[in-house]
């Protein structure tokens, strides 16, 4: 075949090099790993990719050579090629070499798989435990040792091993933070384990990776890796926030006060603020400190009002009922004002 | 009554539409059933293709509102389900029907009646599934239909999925058994197992895989069915069930299923490359061995679809090593194909273009397969677009390229006319380049953090460019497929008549008889003298293959409407169950299902009681037909 097809064979190599040199957005992409687990996984990908590129090149070369050299040329109509049955030596070669390559690949495969699954060797004081629960279509995070419950924004300290116990309240989800490491399924009635570590401060995008219904594509969360000091501070603030009932210690404007009433009458059967309220929806104790509405929309009052009026316009299939007709615009404005006072930052 | 362009395109002038319809509804001829499978699968291919285009259209821009939420999930589920069960499977059965009996020198399959029943069950299963679009929405749990999403969270669409697949799956299982028996029992004298053409070998191993894999699907679907209709709680964790069990059951079926799809394509490749290299297949014995080994390993690797489920590192690594092992027999095949071309005289017909382009494409899909087999790395790959890219490389770049090679290669044998080569080459280049442009970027999309089955992605995550490239590639593939449709229509109208040995370098028995094959296939059963027996005879200067019997009357099975009626009965049963809501309504729908079951039993009774010993085509008639046929 033509020459350019030969160069086409090299295209995957070129693109692969390009990709591994850093593709995608920081904090989102698995190709820009920011934690120990993700880095180990990226190096595994690289090792396997290199072996595989060798395979593709060898096959590609033989293939291209055969196609060009042995193509039919004009005037060869009567030529009958030699009918070769096989060749034991050659056949053994291409059986044994792949076996050797796979044995080489099997070593890091086995060791890394065990290393990354290893959960219980560290001392208890060295790790942070977090219980993750998947819901249609949001994430709940519980810090059992700190007695904190929150949702959507996950705070972790940089440089510390974080062990996740992952489960689901309804159906199968999968917990994935590509920049920090691989995913783990959240199965109903079962707890899975995963550990991650962030090397750098920053916000990492997390997402659901197992089809879980209409808004599977919108089940984002944020992982906020902060310094150890900042994390301790946050824990203290959250603990205070969790203990106090929502009406205490807050100076509210008139509108926010009205919003608080609306909240008590309409929202508290599902949402908790502090230690009061239902557990069906996300805990809103630090709502005002979060990055996004619903995990991905801008964190503004107008977005939250849109959400309250019709959650399904933002997340199809969301469980929260529409409040657009039940509440007046005034009440919704007041509610939004109130929600934006829910901060634990001091 | 051979299958040719005329009989396919227009009803017989004398008897009209009714007679034409009757021929096709009652046929038990493997060649006609092959045509039915081909066009049935082709119809669903166009539907599945449109669904694919809708998916690419939605993903062309971030936060696009064209197809969101439940609607997108319906389209993606139907795309996957249609392409696997109602395109790839029937296409494989089309070629198995058209070619296997001819390659082994048989006059039909072992059970012609069951063969027809298998087709009608597949076809009506597909119709049941697709009717969901008009009756309250399609299934939306992905082609994998994981519980409890499929059992507790979705509406009637899932019932269409369960019953449509159950009906079609029964047909597939029958087909598999039929071909096992055919290949074991109906080989011509001298056609030993180690002389069988490789396509027949792959059909044999695929049929064995069907026999062992499809019952797992049947069980899984029944459990979903009971969970949905009668509160079975197989998969309901709060009531003591376990949803992971379904994943195991599904993949115990699902992994062999993908080998069921790829093995016949391997077989087609072996035939096409060898024919157009004018050389016998290199390493025939190791090819057969590799095929069997792949079939065997198919059942030992299902957990690699479930590495992130939480089965622990021991289970994960065991299945990882088993998965990697598959690379060895697959590698053997790849090198054998290359060395079949080596030293040969390669002709680049459209069929061969598809066949050779399979090699690099499938190797790329294969190496990402080995990468996916590493559990620790798979935690990143799993359920991302990397997986989407991988399985499209092996299923489109593997199965479909192989099937298209077979389509161009055997079209003259099936219809008596060659597909147009110019249109064929346009078709090939658009499809092939379009394919790589569509799916190559998806490897990177996955690693950049885009999970599969996402109806949208956010702007500013660097995912837009590659998604746009991917959608542009899809247009190329669409143009390729449209050209194929044009080519088929053109060929029916103006195509060149094909000779018996349509490519001049045919090696196996199907090329020794006229194109299209007469109703009785072989006027005299051939005597097989070795591998590529027709080639051997040609090299010895013979025009015809040596016969194993004197010319005589040929016994044929009678056509029957029963397979069609039985399939209709099961369709009625399905609709009864699909519309069985709890309450008063339920009595009515169960009554409908009961009527369907009664009809089915009635058909079986009639079939059992009625004594039908078939008919004979007489010697004189055969001599007459043979004279009139192109050679």
PDB file of C-alpha atoms in Angstrom, chain A residues 1-2 4-5 8-9 11-13 15-16 19-20 23-26 28-32 37-38 41-42 44-46 48-49 52-53 55-56 58-63 65-73 76-87 90-91 94-96 98-99 102 105-106 108-114 116-117 136 169-172 174 176-190 192 194 205 207-220 295-297 313 316 319, chain B residues 63 65 68-70 73 76-77 140-142 144 146-149 152-154 235 237-238 242-244 247 277-287 306-314 316-317 320-321 324-328 331-336 338-339 341-348 353 355-357 359-360 363-364 366-368 370-371 373-384 428-429 432-433 440 444 446-463 466 507 532 535 539:
ATOM      1  CA  UNK A   1       0.000   0.000   0.000  1.00  0.00           C
ATOM      2  CA  UNK A   2       0.927   3.621  -0.143  1.00  0.00           C
ATOM      3  CA  UNK A   4       1.454   7.386   3.930  1.00  0.00           C
ATOM      4  CA  UNK A   5      -0.241   4.397   5.434  1.00  0.00           C
ATOM      5  CA  UNK A   8      -0.122   6.285   9.773  1.00  0.00           C
ATOM      6  CA  UNK A   9       1.103   3.312  11.788  1.00  0.00           C
ATOM      7  CA  UNK A  11       0.378   7.959  14.591  1.00  0.00           C
ATOM      8  CA  UNK A  12      -0.778   6.058  17.700  1.00  0.00           C
ATOM      9  CA  UNK A  13       2.737   6.266  19.150  1.00  0.00           C
ATOM     10  CA  UNK A  15      -0.543  10.623  19.977  1.00  0.00           C
ATOM     11  CA  UNK A  16       0.154   8.400  22.969  1.00  0.00           C
ATOM     12  CA  UNK A  19      -1.355  12.277  25.697  1.00  0.00           C
ATOM     13  CA  UNK A  20       0.929  11.045  28.430  1.00  0.00           C
ATOM     14  CA  UNK A  23      -3.694  15.709  28.530  1.00  0.00           C
ATOM     15  CA  UNK A  24      -6.784  17.039  30.158  1.00  0.00           C
ATOM     16  CA  UNK A  25      -7.481  19.497  32.909  1.00  0.00           C
ATOM     17  CA  UNK A  26      -5.663  19.487  36.199  1.00  0.00           C
ATOM     18  CA  UNK A  28     -10.078  16.341  36.504  1.00  0.00           C
ATOM     19  CA  UNK A  29      -7.809  14.134  34.418  1.00  0.00           C
ATOM     20  CA  UNK A  30      -6.285  10.776  35.345  1.00  0.00           C
ATOM     21  CA  UNK A  31      -3.370  11.752  33.109  1.00  0.00           C
ATOM     22  CA  UNK A  32      -2.471  14.529  35.526  1.00  0.00           C
ATOM     23  CA  UNK A  37      -2.578   6.102  44.026  1.00  0.00           C
ATOM     24  CA  UNK A  38      -3.205   7.949  40.775  1.00  0.00           C
ATOM     25  CA  UNK A  41      -1.794   3.829  38.309  1.00  0.00           C
ATOM     26  CA  UNK A  42      -0.438   6.235  35.717  1.00  0.00           C
ATOM     27  CA  UNK A  44       1.252   1.136  35.397  1.00  0.00           C
ATOM     28  CA  UNK A  45      -0.548   2.531  32.381  1.00  0.00           C
ATOM     29  CA  UNK A  46       2.740   3.770  31.011  1.00  0.00           C
ATOM     30  CA  UNK A  48       1.748  -1.497  29.838  1.00  0.00           C
ATOM     31  CA  UNK A  49       1.434   1.098  27.090  1.00  0.00           C
ATOM     32  CA  UNK A  52       1.918  -2.645  23.873  1.00  0.00           C
ATOM     33  CA  UNK A  53       3.456  -0.046  21.587  1.00  0.00           C
ATOM     34  CA  UNK A  55       3.724  -5.128  20.017  1.00  0.00           C
ATOM     35  CA  UNK A  56       1.820  -2.740  17.734  1.00  0.00           C
ATOM     36  CA  UNK A  58       6.263  -5.199  15.381  1.00  0.00           C
ATOM     37  CA  UNK A  59       2.900  -6.338  14.046  1.00  0.00           C
ATOM     38  CA  UNK A  60       2.508  -3.099  12.099  1.00  0.00           C
ATOM     39  CA  UNK A  61       5.900  -3.493  10.471  1.00  0.00           C
ATOM     40  CA  UNK A  62       5.415  -7.116   9.426  1.00  0.00           C
ATOM     41  CA  UNK A  63       1.904  -6.343   8.238  1.00  0.00           C
ATOM     42  CA  UNK A  65       5.900  -5.117   4.694  1.00  0.00           C
ATOM     43  CA  UNK A  66       3.809  -8.128   3.669  1.00  0.00           C
ATOM     44  CA  UNK A  67       1.102  -5.947   2.131  1.00  0.00           C
ATOM     45  CA  UNK A  68       3.556  -3.945   0.023  1.00  0.00           C
ATOM     46  CA  UNK A  69       5.983  -6.700  -0.925  1.00  0.00           C
ATOM     47  CA  UNK A  70       3.461  -9.361  -1.821  1.00  0.00           C
ATOM     48  CA  UNK A  71       0.733  -7.312  -3.482  1.00  0.00           C
ATOM     49  CA  UNK A  72      -0.389  -8.562  -6.863  1.00  0.00           C
ATOM     50  CA  UNK A  73       1.340  -6.789  -9.721  1.00  0.00           C
ATOM     51  CA  UNK A  76       1.143 -12.147 -12.669  1.00  0.00           C
ATOM     52  CA  UNK A  77      -2.183 -13.802 -13.432  1.00  0.00           C
ATOM     53  CA  UNK A  78      -0.837 -17.310 -13.759  1.00  0.00           C
ATOM     54  CA  UNK A  79       1.569 -17.237 -10.855  1.00  0.00           C
ATOM     55  CA  UNK A  80       0.749 -19.709  -8.124  1.00  0.00           C
ATOM     56  CA  UNK A  81       2.487 -18.954  -4.815  1.00  0.00           C
ATOM     57  CA  UNK A  82       4.038 -21.797  -2.851  1.00  0.00           C
ATOM     58  CA  UNK A  83       1.382 -23.326  -0.597  1.00  0.00           C
ATOM     59  CA  UNK A  84       3.128 -23.170   2.775  1.00  0.00           C
ATOM     60  CA  UNK A  85       1.607 -25.284   5.528  1.00  0.00           C
ATOM     61  CA  UNK A  86       3.268 -23.569   8.463  1.00  0.00           C
ATOM     62  CA  UNK A  87       6.564 -23.225  10.237  1.00  0.00           C
ATOM     63  CA  UNK A  90       8.161 -19.293  13.703  1.00  0.00           C
ATOM     64  CA  UNK A  91       4.926 -20.402  15.338  1.00  0.00           C
ATOM     65  CA  UNK A  94       5.217 -15.901  18.371  1.00  0.00           C
ATOM     66  CA  UNK A  95       3.745 -18.075  21.068  1.00  0.00           C
ATOM     67  CA  UNK A  96       6.648 -17.820  23.475  1.00  0.00           C
ATOM     68  CA  UNK A  98       4.046 -12.926  24.036  1.00  0.00           C
ATOM     69  CA  UNK A  99       4.106 -15.277  27.033  1.00  0.00           C
ATOM     70  CA  UNK A 102       2.911 -11.069  29.676  1.00  0.00           C
ATOM     71  CA  UNK A 105       3.689  -7.369  32.790  1.00  0.00           C
ATOM     72  CA  UNK A 106       2.235  -9.730  35.377  1.00  0.00           C
ATOM     73  CA  UNK A 108       3.738  -5.077  38.465  1.00  0.00           C
ATOM     74  CA  UNK A 109       0.128  -6.128  37.871  1.00  0.00           C
ATOM     75  CA  UNK A 110       0.067  -8.407  40.867  1.00  0.00           C
ATOM     76  CA  UNK A 111       2.197  -6.293  43.188  1.00  0.00           C
ATOM     77  CA  UNK A 112       0.377  -3.024  42.458  1.00  0.00           C
ATOM     78  CA  UNK A 113      -3.054  -4.581  42.660  1.00  0.00           C
ATOM     79  CA  UNK A 114      -2.316  -5.879  46.144  1.00  0.00           C
ATOM     80  CA  UNK A 116      -3.434  -0.452  46.154  1.00  0.00           C
ATOM     81  CA  UNK A 117      -6.034  -2.694  47.758  1.00  0.00           C
ATOM     82  CA  UNK A 136     -29.553   9.256  43.440  1.00  0.00           C
ATOM     83  CA  UNK A 169     -28.384   3.927  49.911  1.00  0.00           C
ATOM     84  CA  UNK A 170     -30.258   2.964  46.751  1.00  0.00           C
ATOM     85  CA  UNK A 171     -28.609   1.419  43.697  1.00  0.00           C
ATOM     86  CA  UNK A 172     -25.095   0.892  42.348  1.00  0.00           C
ATOM     87  CA  UNK A 174     -19.180   4.260  41.632  1.00  0.00           C
ATOM     88  CA  UNK A 176     -14.284   8.176  41.209  1.00  0.00           C
ATOM     89  CA  UNK A 177     -11.822  11.038  41.595  1.00  0.00           C
ATOM     90  CA  UNK A 178      -9.684  10.581  38.450  1.00  0.00           C
ATOM     91  CA  UNK A 179      -6.869  12.914  39.528  1.00  0.00           C
ATOM     92  CA  UNK A 180      -6.436  11.139  42.864  1.00  0.00           C
ATOM     93  CA  UNK A 181      -6.991   7.504  41.915  1.00  0.00           C
ATOM     94  CA  UNK A 182      -9.193   4.799  40.483  1.00  0.00           C
ATOM     95  CA  UNK A 183     -12.815   4.143  41.238  1.00  0.00           C
ATOM     96  CA  UNK A 184     -14.690   1.791  43.507  1.00  0.00           C
ATOM     97  CA  UNK A 185     -18.317   0.707  43.192  1.00  0.00           C
ATOM     98  CA  UNK A 186     -20.825   1.808  45.793  1.00  0.00           C
ATOM     99  CA  UNK A 187     -23.089  -1.223  46.213  1.00  0.00           C
ATOM    100  CA  UNK A 188     -26.289  -1.257  48.238  1.00  0.00           C
ATOM    101  CA  UNK A 189     -26.003  -3.506  51.280  1.00  0.00           C
ATOM    102  CA  UNK A 190     -22.248  -3.874  51.038  1.00  0.00           C
ATOM    103  CA  UNK A 192     -16.178  -1.409  49.786  1.00  0.00           C
ATOM    104  CA  UNK A 194     -10.561   2.408  48.911  1.00  0.00           C
ATOM    105  CA  UNK A 205     -13.513  16.817  40.608  1.00  0.00           C
ATOM    106  CA  UNK A 207     -17.957  11.794  39.715  1.00  0.00           C
ATOM    107  CA  UNK A 208     -20.205   8.765  39.574  1.00  0.00           C
ATOM    108  CA  UNK A 209     -18.958   6.084  37.181  1.00  0.00           C
ATOM    109  CA  UNK A 210     -21.744   3.499  37.206  1.00  0.00           C
ATOM    110  CA  UNK A 211     -24.989   4.149  35.346  1.00  0.00           C
ATOM    111  CA  UNK A 212     -27.475   5.032  38.091  1.00  0.00           C
ATOM    112  CA  UNK A 213     -30.396   6.687  36.314  1.00  0.00           C
ATOM    113  CA  UNK A 214     -31.359   9.879  34.520  1.00  0.00           C
ATOM    114  CA  UNK A 215     -28.813  12.181  36.142  1.00  0.00           C
ATOM    115  CA  UNK A 216     -25.905   9.760  36.272  1.00  0.00           C
ATOM    116  CA  UNK A 217     -23.953  12.283  34.202  1.00  0.00           C
ATOM    117  CA  UNK A 218     -24.531  15.042  36.751  1.00  0.00           C
ATOM    118  CA  UNK A 219     -23.546  13.245  39.944  1.00  0.00           C
ATOM    119  CA  UNK A 220     -20.433  15.300  40.557  1.00  0.00           C
ATOM    120  CA  UNK A 295     -22.370  19.406  42.391  1.00  0.00           C
ATOM    121  CA  UNK A 296     -21.789  21.294  39.152  1.00  0.00           C
ATOM    122  CA  UNK A 297     -23.855  24.484  38.759  1.00  0.00           C
ATOM    123  CA  UNK A 313     -34.735  21.309  35.441  1.00  0.00           C
ATOM    124  CA  UNK A 316     -33.519  15.135  35.756  1.00  0.00           C
ATOM    125  CA  UNK A 319     -35.905  13.118  44.227  1.00  0.00           C
TER     126      UNK A 319
ATOM    127  CA  UNK B  63     -23.986  20.885  28.287  1.00  0.00           C
ATOM    128  CA  UNK B  65     -29.725  20.004  25.587  1.00  0.00           C
ATOM    129  CA  UNK B  68     -30.652  14.484  28.049  1.00  0.00           C
ATOM    130  CA  UNK B  69     -31.381  12.364  31.090  1.00  0.00           C
ATOM    131  CA  UNK B  70     -33.756   9.489  30.587  1.00  0.00           C
ATOM    132  CA  UNK B  73     -30.166   6.648  28.539  1.00  0.00           C
ATOM    133  CA  UNK B  76     -27.634   4.485  24.571  1.00  0.00           C
ATOM    134  CA  UNK B  77     -29.274   1.335  25.947  1.00  0.00           C
ATOM    135  CA  UNK B 140     -32.685   2.682  29.943  1.00  0.00           C
ATOM    136  CA  UNK B 141     -30.364   0.602  32.124  1.00  0.00           C
ATOM    137  CA  UNK B 142     -27.641   0.063  29.531  1.00  0.00           C
ATOM    138  CA  UNK B 144     -25.916  -4.701  30.849  1.00  0.00           C
ATOM    139  CA  UNK B 146     -27.560  -4.032  36.167  1.00  0.00           C
ATOM    140  CA  UNK B 147     -29.917  -4.607  39.073  1.00  0.00           C
ATOM    141  CA  UNK B 148     -31.304  -2.949  41.120  1.00  0.00           C
ATOM    142  CA  UNK B 149     -31.498  -0.105  38.552  1.00  0.00           C
ATOM    143  CA  UNK B 152     -36.616  -1.386  41.065  1.00  0.00           C
ATOM    144  CA  UNK B 153     -36.036   1.991  39.470  1.00  0.00           C
ATOM    145  CA  UNK B 154     -37.258   1.848  35.905  1.00  0.00           C
ATOM    146  CA  UNK B 235     -31.398  -8.486  43.727  1.00  0.00           C
ATOM    147  CA  UNK B 237     -30.426  -5.748  49.137  1.00  0.00           C
ATOM    148  CA  UNK B 238     -32.889  -4.415  51.719  1.00  0.00           C
ATOM    149  CA  UNK B 242     -27.708  -9.288  46.380  1.00  0.00           C
ATOM    150  CA  UNK B 243     -27.303  -7.144  43.294  1.00  0.00           C
ATOM    151  CA  UNK B 244     -23.713  -8.313  42.683  1.00  0.00           C
ATOM    152  CA  UNK B 247     -23.342  -8.787  37.579  1.00  0.00           C
ATOM    153  CA  UNK B 277      -3.382 -14.204  -1.161  1.00  0.00           C
ATOM    154  CA  UNK B 278      -3.734 -17.283  -3.373  1.00  0.00           C
ATOM    155  CA  UNK B 279      -2.180 -19.248  -0.532  1.00  0.00           C
ATOM    156  CA  UNK B 280      -3.328 -21.821   1.955  1.00  0.00           C
ATOM    157  CA  UNK B 281      -3.847 -20.630   5.494  1.00  0.00           C
ATOM    158  CA  UNK B 282      -0.552 -20.492   7.361  1.00  0.00           C
ATOM    159  CA  UNK B 283      -0.453 -22.688  10.470  1.00  0.00           C
ATOM    160  CA  UNK B 284      -3.906 -24.263  10.093  1.00  0.00           C
ATOM    161  CA  UNK B 285      -3.389 -26.518  13.104  1.00  0.00           C
ATOM    162  CA  UNK B 286      -2.341 -23.727  15.417  1.00  0.00           C
ATOM    163  CA  UNK B 287      -5.277 -21.658  14.143  1.00  0.00           C
ATOM    164  CA  UNK B 306     -16.070  -6.336  37.596  1.00  0.00           C
ATOM    165  CA  UNK B 307     -12.678  -5.310  38.977  1.00  0.00           C
ATOM    166  CA  UNK B 308     -14.167  -2.302  40.771  1.00  0.00           C
ATOM    167  CA  UNK B 309     -17.040  -4.236  42.326  1.00  0.00           C
ATOM    168  CA  UNK B 310     -14.973  -4.963  45.420  1.00  0.00           C
ATOM    169  CA  UNK B 311     -14.170  -8.670  45.078  1.00  0.00           C
ATOM    170  CA  UNK B 312     -10.717  -8.141  46.529  1.00  0.00           C
ATOM    171  CA  UNK B 313      -7.171  -8.363  45.147  1.00  0.00           C
ATOM    172  CA  UNK B 314      -6.965 -12.174  45.058  1.00  0.00           C
ATOM    173  CA  UNK B 316      -8.951  -9.665  40.748  1.00  0.00           C
ATOM    174  CA  UNK B 317      -5.415 -10.867  40.036  1.00  0.00           C
ATOM    175  CA  UNK B 320      -6.319 -10.607  35.421  1.00  0.00           C
ATOM    176  CA  UNK B 321      -3.799 -13.329  34.599  1.00  0.00           C
ATOM    177  CA  UNK B 324      -3.824 -11.738  29.779  1.00  0.00           C
ATOM    178  CA  UNK B 325      -3.441 -15.367  28.717  1.00  0.00           C
ATOM    179  CA  UNK B 326      -5.987 -14.778  25.959  1.00  0.00           C
ATOM    180  CA  UNK B 327      -3.521 -12.470  24.251  1.00  0.00           C
ATOM    181  CA  UNK B 328      -1.378 -15.506  23.381  1.00  0.00           C
ATOM    182  CA  UNK B 331      -1.451 -13.235  18.845  1.00  0.00           C
ATOM    183  CA  UNK B 332      -0.954 -16.613  17.176  1.00  0.00           C
ATOM    184  CA  UNK B 333      -3.888 -15.843  14.918  1.00  0.00           C
ATOM    185  CA  UNK B 334      -2.649 -12.377  13.997  1.00  0.00           C
ATOM    186  CA  UNK B 335       0.803 -13.664  13.006  1.00  0.00           C
ATOM    187  CA  UNK B 336      -0.672 -16.584  11.089  1.00  0.00           C
ATOM    188  CA  UNK B 338       0.272 -11.997   8.280  1.00  0.00           C
ATOM    189  CA  UNK B 339       2.268 -15.059   7.249  1.00  0.00           C
ATOM    190  CA  UNK B 341      -0.095 -13.036   3.112  1.00  0.00           C
ATOM    191  CA  UNK B 342       3.691 -13.468   3.249  1.00  0.00           C
ATOM    192  CA  UNK B 343       4.940 -14.873  -0.028  1.00  0.00           C
ATOM    193  CA  UNK B 344       1.453 -14.825  -1.488  1.00  0.00           C
ATOM    194  CA  UNK B 345      -0.091 -12.725  -4.210  1.00  0.00           C
ATOM    195  CA  UNK B 346      -2.388 -10.261  -2.504  1.00  0.00           C
ATOM    196  CA  UNK B 347      -5.373  -8.841  -4.363  1.00  0.00           C
ATOM    197  CA  UNK B 348      -7.017  -5.828  -2.727  1.00  0.00           C
ATOM    198  CA  UNK B 353      -9.437  -4.481   2.195  1.00  0.00           C
ATOM    199  CA  UNK B 355     -10.006  -8.239   6.007  1.00  0.00           C
ATOM    200  CA  UNK B 356      -6.502  -6.774   6.090  1.00  0.00           C
ATOM    201  CA  UNK B 357      -7.627  -3.558   7.781  1.00  0.00           C
ATOM    202  CA  UNK B 359      -5.459  -6.794  11.505  1.00  0.00           C
ATOM    203  CA  UNK B 360      -3.980  -3.477  12.740  1.00  0.00           C
ATOM    204  CA  UNK B 363      -4.379  -5.411  17.374  1.00  0.00           C
ATOM    205  CA  UNK B 364      -5.024  -1.940  18.753  1.00  0.00           C
ATOM    206  CA  UNK B 366      -6.367  -6.178  21.681  1.00  0.00           C
ATOM    207  CA  UNK B 367      -3.535  -4.265  23.329  1.00  0.00           C
ATOM    208  CA  UNK B 368      -5.948  -1.956  25.145  1.00  0.00           C
ATOM    209  CA  UNK B 370      -4.396  -6.316  27.901  1.00  0.00           C
ATOM    210  CA  UNK B 371      -4.052  -2.885  29.514  1.00  0.00           C
ATOM    211  CA  UNK B 373      -6.684  -6.572  32.338  1.00  0.00           C
ATOM    212  CA  UNK B 374      -4.401  -4.922  34.918  1.00  0.00           C
ATOM    213  CA  UNK B 375      -6.777  -4.440  37.874  1.00  0.00           C
ATOM    214  CA  UNK B 376      -4.928  -1.567  39.539  1.00  0.00           C
ATOM    215  CA  UNK B 377      -4.856   0.406  36.287  1.00  0.00           C
ATOM    216  CA  UNK B 378      -8.357  -0.720  35.408  1.00  0.00           C
ATOM    217  CA  UNK B 379      -9.634   1.176  38.444  1.00  0.00           C
ATOM    218  CA  UNK B 380      -8.946   4.236  36.303  1.00  0.00           C
ATOM    219  CA  UNK B 381     -10.114   2.742  32.972  1.00  0.00           C
ATOM    220  CA  UNK B 382     -13.283   1.034  34.214  1.00  0.00           C
ATOM    221  CA  UNK B 383     -16.540   2.589  33.004  1.00  0.00           C
ATOM    222  CA  UNK B 384     -14.694   5.414  31.290  1.00  0.00           C
ATOM    223  CA  UNK B 428     -14.538   0.905   2.864  1.00  0.00           C
ATOM    224  CA  UNK B 429     -12.416   4.059   3.063  1.00  0.00           C
ATOM    225  CA  UNK B 432     -12.485   2.681   8.022  1.00  0.00           C
ATOM    226  CA  UNK B 433     -11.127   6.209   8.385  1.00  0.00           C
ATOM    227  CA  UNK B 440      -9.273   6.723  18.670  1.00  0.00           C
ATOM    228  CA  UNK B 444      -7.963   9.852  25.748  1.00  0.00           C
ATOM    229  CA  UNK B 446     -11.647   8.319  29.163  1.00  0.00           C
ATOM    230  CA  UNK B 447      -8.267   8.970  30.739  1.00  0.00           C
ATOM    231  CA  UNK B 448      -9.054  12.667  30.890  1.00  0.00           C
ATOM    232  CA  UNK B 449     -11.901  11.812  33.218  1.00  0.00           C
ATOM    233  CA  UNK B 450     -14.970  11.247  31.048  1.00  0.00           C
ATOM    234  CA  UNK B 451     -17.052   8.296  32.252  1.00  0.00           C
ATOM    235  CA  UNK B 452     -19.123   6.291  29.800  1.00  0.00           C
ATOM    236  CA  UNK B 453     -22.914   6.640  29.661  1.00  0.00           C
ATOM    237  CA  UNK B 454     -22.695  10.378  30.402  1.00  0.00           C
ATOM    238  CA  UNK B 455     -25.223  12.407  28.479  1.00  0.00           C
ATOM    239  CA  UNK B 456     -23.120  15.519  28.859  1.00  0.00           C
ATOM    240  CA  UNK B 457     -19.836  16.929  30.098  1.00  0.00           C
ATOM    241  CA  UNK B 458     -18.902  20.280  31.553  1.00  0.00           C
ATOM    242  CA  UNK B 459     -17.272  23.056  29.554  1.00  0.00           C
ATOM    243  CA  UNK B 460     -13.757  23.922  30.677  1.00  0.00           C
ATOM    244  CA  UNK B 461     -12.724  20.320  31.364  1.00  0.00           C
ATOM    245  CA  UNK B 462     -10.779  20.069  28.077  1.00  0.00           C
ATOM    246  CA  UNK B 463     -13.166  17.383  26.822  1.00  0.00           C
ATOM    247  CA  UNK B 466     -11.894  15.366  21.181  1.00  0.00           C
ATOM    248  CA  UNK B 507     -10.415 -22.804  -2.174  1.00  0.00           C
ATOM    249  CA  UNK B 532      -8.996 -26.653   0.613  1.00  0.00           C
ATOM    250  CA  UNK B 535      -8.271 -25.751  -4.724  1.00  0.00           C
ATOM    251  CA  UNK B 539      -4.579 -27.717  -9.184  1.00  0.00           C
TER     252      UNK B 539
END
